[in-house]
Coordinates of N, CA and C and ligand atoms in Angstrom, one line a residue:
X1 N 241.4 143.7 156.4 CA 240.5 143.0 155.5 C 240.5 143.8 154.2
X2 N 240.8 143.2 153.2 CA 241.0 143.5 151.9 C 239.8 143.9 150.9
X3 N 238.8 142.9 151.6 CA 237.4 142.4 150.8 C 236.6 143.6 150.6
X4 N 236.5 144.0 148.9 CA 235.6 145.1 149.0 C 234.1 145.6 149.6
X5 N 233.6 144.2 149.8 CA 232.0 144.0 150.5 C 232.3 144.1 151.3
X6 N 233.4 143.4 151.9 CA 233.1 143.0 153.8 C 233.3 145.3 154.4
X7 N 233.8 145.6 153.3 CA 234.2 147.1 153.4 C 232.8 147.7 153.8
X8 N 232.0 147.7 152.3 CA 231.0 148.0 152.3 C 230.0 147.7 153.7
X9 N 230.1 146.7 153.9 CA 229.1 145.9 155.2 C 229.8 146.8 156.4
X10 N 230.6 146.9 156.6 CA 231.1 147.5 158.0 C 231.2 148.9 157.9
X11 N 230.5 149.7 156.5 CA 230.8 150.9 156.3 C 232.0 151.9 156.2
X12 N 232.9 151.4 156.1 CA 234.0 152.2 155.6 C 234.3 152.4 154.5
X13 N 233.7 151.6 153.3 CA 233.6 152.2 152.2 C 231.8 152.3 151.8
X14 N 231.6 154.1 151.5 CA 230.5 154.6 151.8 C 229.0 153.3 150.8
X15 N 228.0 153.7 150.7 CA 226.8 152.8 149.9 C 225.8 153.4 149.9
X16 N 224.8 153.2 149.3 CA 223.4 153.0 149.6 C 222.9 151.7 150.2
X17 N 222.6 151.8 151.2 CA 221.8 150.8 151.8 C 220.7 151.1 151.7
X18 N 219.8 149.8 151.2 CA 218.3 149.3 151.0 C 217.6 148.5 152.1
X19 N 218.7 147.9 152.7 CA 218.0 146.8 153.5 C 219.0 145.6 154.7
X20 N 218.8 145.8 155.7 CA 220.0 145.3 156.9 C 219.1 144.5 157.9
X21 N 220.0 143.7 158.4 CA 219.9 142.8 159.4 C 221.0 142.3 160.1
X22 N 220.8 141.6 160.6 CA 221.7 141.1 161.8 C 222.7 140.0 161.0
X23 N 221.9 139.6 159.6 CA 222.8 138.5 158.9 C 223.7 138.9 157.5
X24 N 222.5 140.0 157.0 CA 222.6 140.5 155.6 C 222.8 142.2 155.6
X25 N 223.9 142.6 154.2 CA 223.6 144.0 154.3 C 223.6 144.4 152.6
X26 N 222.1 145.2 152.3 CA 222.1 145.1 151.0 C 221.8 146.8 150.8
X27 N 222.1 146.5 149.3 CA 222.8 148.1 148.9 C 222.6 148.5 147.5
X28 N 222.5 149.4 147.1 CA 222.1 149.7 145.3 C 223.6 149.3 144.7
X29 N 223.4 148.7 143.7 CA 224.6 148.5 142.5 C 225.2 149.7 142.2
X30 N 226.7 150.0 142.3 CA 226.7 150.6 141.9 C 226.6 151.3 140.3
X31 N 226.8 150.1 139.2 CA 226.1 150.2 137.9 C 225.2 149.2 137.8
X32 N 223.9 149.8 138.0 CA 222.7 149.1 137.8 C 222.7 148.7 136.0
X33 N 221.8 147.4 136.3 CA 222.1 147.0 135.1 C 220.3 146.8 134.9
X34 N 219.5 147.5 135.8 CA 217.9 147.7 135.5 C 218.0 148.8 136.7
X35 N 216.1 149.3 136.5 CA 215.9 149.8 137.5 C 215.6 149.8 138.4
X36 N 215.7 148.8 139.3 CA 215.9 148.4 140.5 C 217.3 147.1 140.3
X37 N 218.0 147.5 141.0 CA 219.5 146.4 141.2 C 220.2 146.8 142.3
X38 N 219.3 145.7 143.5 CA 220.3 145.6 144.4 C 221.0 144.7 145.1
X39 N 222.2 144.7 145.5 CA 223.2 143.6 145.7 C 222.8 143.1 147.4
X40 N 222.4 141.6 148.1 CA 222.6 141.5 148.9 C 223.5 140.9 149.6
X41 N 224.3 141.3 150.5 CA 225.5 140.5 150.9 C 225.4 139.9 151.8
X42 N 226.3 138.7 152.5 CA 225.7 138.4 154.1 C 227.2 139.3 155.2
X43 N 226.6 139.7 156.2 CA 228.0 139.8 156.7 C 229.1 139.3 156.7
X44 N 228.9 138.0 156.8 CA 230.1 137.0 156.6 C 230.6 137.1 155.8
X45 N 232.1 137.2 156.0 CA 232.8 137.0 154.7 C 232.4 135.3 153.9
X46 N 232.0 135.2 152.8 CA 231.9 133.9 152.4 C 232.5 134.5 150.8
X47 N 232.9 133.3 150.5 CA 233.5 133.7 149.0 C 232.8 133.9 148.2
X48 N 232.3 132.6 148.0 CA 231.4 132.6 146.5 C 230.2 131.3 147.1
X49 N 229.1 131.1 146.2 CA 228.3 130.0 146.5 C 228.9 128.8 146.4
X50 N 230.5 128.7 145.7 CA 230.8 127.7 145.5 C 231.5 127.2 147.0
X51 N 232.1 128.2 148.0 CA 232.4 127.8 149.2 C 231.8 128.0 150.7
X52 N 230.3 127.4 149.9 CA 229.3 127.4 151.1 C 229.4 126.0 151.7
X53 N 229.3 125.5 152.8 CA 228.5 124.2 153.1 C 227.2 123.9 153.6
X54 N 227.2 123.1 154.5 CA 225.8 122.8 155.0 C 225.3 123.6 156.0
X55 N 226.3 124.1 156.8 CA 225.7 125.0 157.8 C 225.7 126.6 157.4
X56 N 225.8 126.7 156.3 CA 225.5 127.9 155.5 C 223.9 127.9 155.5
X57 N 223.1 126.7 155.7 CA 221.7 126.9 154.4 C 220.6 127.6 155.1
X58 N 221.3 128.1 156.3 CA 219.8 128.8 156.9 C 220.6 130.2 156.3
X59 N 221.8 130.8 156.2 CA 222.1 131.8 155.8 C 221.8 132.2 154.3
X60 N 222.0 130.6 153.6 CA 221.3 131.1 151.6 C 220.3 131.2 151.9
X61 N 219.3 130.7 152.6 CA 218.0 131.1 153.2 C 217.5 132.5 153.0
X62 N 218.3 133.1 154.1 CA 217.6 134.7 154.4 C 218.0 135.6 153.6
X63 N 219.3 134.8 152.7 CA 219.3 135.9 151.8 C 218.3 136.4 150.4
X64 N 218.3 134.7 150.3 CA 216.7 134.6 149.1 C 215.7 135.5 149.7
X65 N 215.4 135.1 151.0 CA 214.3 135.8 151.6 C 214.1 137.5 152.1
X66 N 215.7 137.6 152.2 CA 215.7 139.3 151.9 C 215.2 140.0 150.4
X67 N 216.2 139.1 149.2 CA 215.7 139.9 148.2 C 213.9 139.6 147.3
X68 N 213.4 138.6 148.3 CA 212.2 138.8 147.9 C 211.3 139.9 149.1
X69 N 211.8 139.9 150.1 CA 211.7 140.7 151.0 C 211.6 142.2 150.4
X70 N 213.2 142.7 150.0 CA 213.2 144.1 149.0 C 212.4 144.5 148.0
X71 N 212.4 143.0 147.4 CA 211.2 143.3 146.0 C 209.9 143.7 146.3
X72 N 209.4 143.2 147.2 CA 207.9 143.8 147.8 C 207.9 144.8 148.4
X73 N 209.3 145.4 149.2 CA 209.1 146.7 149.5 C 209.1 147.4 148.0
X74 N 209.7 147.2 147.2 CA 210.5 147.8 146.1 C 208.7 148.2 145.2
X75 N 208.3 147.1 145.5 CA 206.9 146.6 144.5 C 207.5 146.5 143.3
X76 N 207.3 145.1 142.8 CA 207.6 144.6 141.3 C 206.8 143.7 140.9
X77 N 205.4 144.3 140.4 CA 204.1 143.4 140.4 C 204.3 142.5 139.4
X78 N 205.2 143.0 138.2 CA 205.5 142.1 137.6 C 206.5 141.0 137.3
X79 N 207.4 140.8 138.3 CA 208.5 140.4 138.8 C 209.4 140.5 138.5
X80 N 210.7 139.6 138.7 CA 212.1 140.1 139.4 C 213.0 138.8 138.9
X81 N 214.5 139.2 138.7 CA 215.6 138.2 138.6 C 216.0 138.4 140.0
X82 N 216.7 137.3 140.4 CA 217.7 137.0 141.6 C 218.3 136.0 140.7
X83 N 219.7 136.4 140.9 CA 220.8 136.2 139.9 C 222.0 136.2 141.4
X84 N 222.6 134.4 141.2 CA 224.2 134.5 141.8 C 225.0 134.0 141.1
X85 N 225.9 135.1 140.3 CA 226.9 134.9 139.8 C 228.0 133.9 140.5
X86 N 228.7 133.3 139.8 CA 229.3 132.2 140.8 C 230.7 132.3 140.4
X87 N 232.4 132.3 140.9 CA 232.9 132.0 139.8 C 233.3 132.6 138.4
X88 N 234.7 132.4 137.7 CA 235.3 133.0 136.9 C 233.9 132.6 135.7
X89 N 233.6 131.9 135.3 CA 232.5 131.2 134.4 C 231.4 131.9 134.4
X90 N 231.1 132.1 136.2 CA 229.5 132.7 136.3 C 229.6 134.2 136.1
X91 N 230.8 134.9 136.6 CA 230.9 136.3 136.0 C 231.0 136.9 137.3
X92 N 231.5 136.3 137.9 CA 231.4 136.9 139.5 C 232.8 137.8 139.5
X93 N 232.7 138.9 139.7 CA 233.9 139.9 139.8 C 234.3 140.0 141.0
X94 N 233.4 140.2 142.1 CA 233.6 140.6 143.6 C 234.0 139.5 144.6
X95 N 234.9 138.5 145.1 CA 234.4 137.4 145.8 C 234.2 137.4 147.6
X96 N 233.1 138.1 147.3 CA 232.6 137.9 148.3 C 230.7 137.8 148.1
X97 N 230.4 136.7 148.7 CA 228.8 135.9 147.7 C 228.2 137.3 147.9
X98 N 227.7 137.6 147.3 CA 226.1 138.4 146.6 C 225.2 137.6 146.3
X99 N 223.9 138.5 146.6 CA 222.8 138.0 145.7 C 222.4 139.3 144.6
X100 N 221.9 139.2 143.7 CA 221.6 140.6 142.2 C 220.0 140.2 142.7
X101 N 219.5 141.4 142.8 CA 217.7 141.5 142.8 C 218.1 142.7 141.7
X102 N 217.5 141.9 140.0 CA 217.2 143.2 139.3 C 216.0 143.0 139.3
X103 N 214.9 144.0 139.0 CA 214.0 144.3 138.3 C 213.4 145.8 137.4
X104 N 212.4 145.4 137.1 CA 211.9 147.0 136.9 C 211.8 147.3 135.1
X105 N 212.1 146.4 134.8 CA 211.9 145.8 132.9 C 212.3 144.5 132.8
X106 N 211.4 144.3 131.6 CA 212.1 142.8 131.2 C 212.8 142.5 131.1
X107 N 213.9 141.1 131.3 CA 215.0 140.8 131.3 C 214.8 139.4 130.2
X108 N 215.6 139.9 129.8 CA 215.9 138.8 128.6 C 216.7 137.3 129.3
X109 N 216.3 136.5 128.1 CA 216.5 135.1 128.7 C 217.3 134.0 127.2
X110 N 218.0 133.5 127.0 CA 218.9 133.3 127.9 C 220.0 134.2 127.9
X111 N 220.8 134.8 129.1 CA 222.3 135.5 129.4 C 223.1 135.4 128.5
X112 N 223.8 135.8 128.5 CA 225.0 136.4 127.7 C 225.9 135.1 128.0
Ligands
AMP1 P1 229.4 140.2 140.4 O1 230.0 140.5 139.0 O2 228.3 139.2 140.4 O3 230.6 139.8 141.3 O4 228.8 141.5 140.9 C1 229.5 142.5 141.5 C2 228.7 143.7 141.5 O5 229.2 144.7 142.4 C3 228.6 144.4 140.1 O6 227.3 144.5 139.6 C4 229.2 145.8 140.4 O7 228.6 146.8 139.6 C5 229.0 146.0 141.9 N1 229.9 146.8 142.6 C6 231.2 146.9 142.5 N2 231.7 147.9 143.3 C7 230.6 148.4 143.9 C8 230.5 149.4 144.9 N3 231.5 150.1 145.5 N4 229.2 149.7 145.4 C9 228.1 149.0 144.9 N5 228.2 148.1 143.9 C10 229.5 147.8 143.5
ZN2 ZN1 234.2 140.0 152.2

């Protein structure tokens, strides 16, 4: 397996882990782009959000629900981006789906 995440998730390529489960394995960015940024992955290899289907939606589920999950461990009283890049367009480098939990300053609106 080639896939740089599915690396990360099975730990052969080293991380910071934030936060695991039986579905999801999430991890500090390696270039944070605030201060708090962390990436959550699902185990599954899945590509991108563009090659989910329907029996994906309990899985987009828990991942939403992890990174708000992290954020309240994290505490971000004043809230938080969750950001999925999608796609050459969306800016997705890695293809294997992520979710981005930045916080910890303001984030400007609209993206680049
Ligand atoms: P995206 O551009 O949405 O595909 O996001 C990929 C993210 O993965 C970027 O924010 C990178 O900084 C991050 N990244 C790449 N390699 C690693 C790594 N080895 N460990 C942690 N984060 C990484
Ligand atoms: Zn993968």
């Amino acid at each position: 397996m080639s896939c740089l995440f599915c690396k990360i998730v099975d730990g052969s390529i080293p991380s910071t882990a934030v936060y695991q489960d039986d579905q999801c394995y999430a991890f500090a960015d390696i270039h944070p782009q605030a201060p708090v940024h962390v990436l959550i992955a699902p185990r599954e290899h899945i590509v991108s959000l563009a090659d989910t289907n329907p029996d994906d939606c309990a899985l987009l589920g828990h991942l939403l629900w992890a990174a708000a999950e992290i954020a309240r461990a994290k505490g971000l009283p004043k809230g938080y981006r969750v950001v999925v890049n999608t796609g050459p367009d969306g800016g997705q480098t890695v293809d294997h789906l992520h979710v981005h939990l930045l916080g910890g300053r303001p984030l400007t609106w609209p993206p680049g």
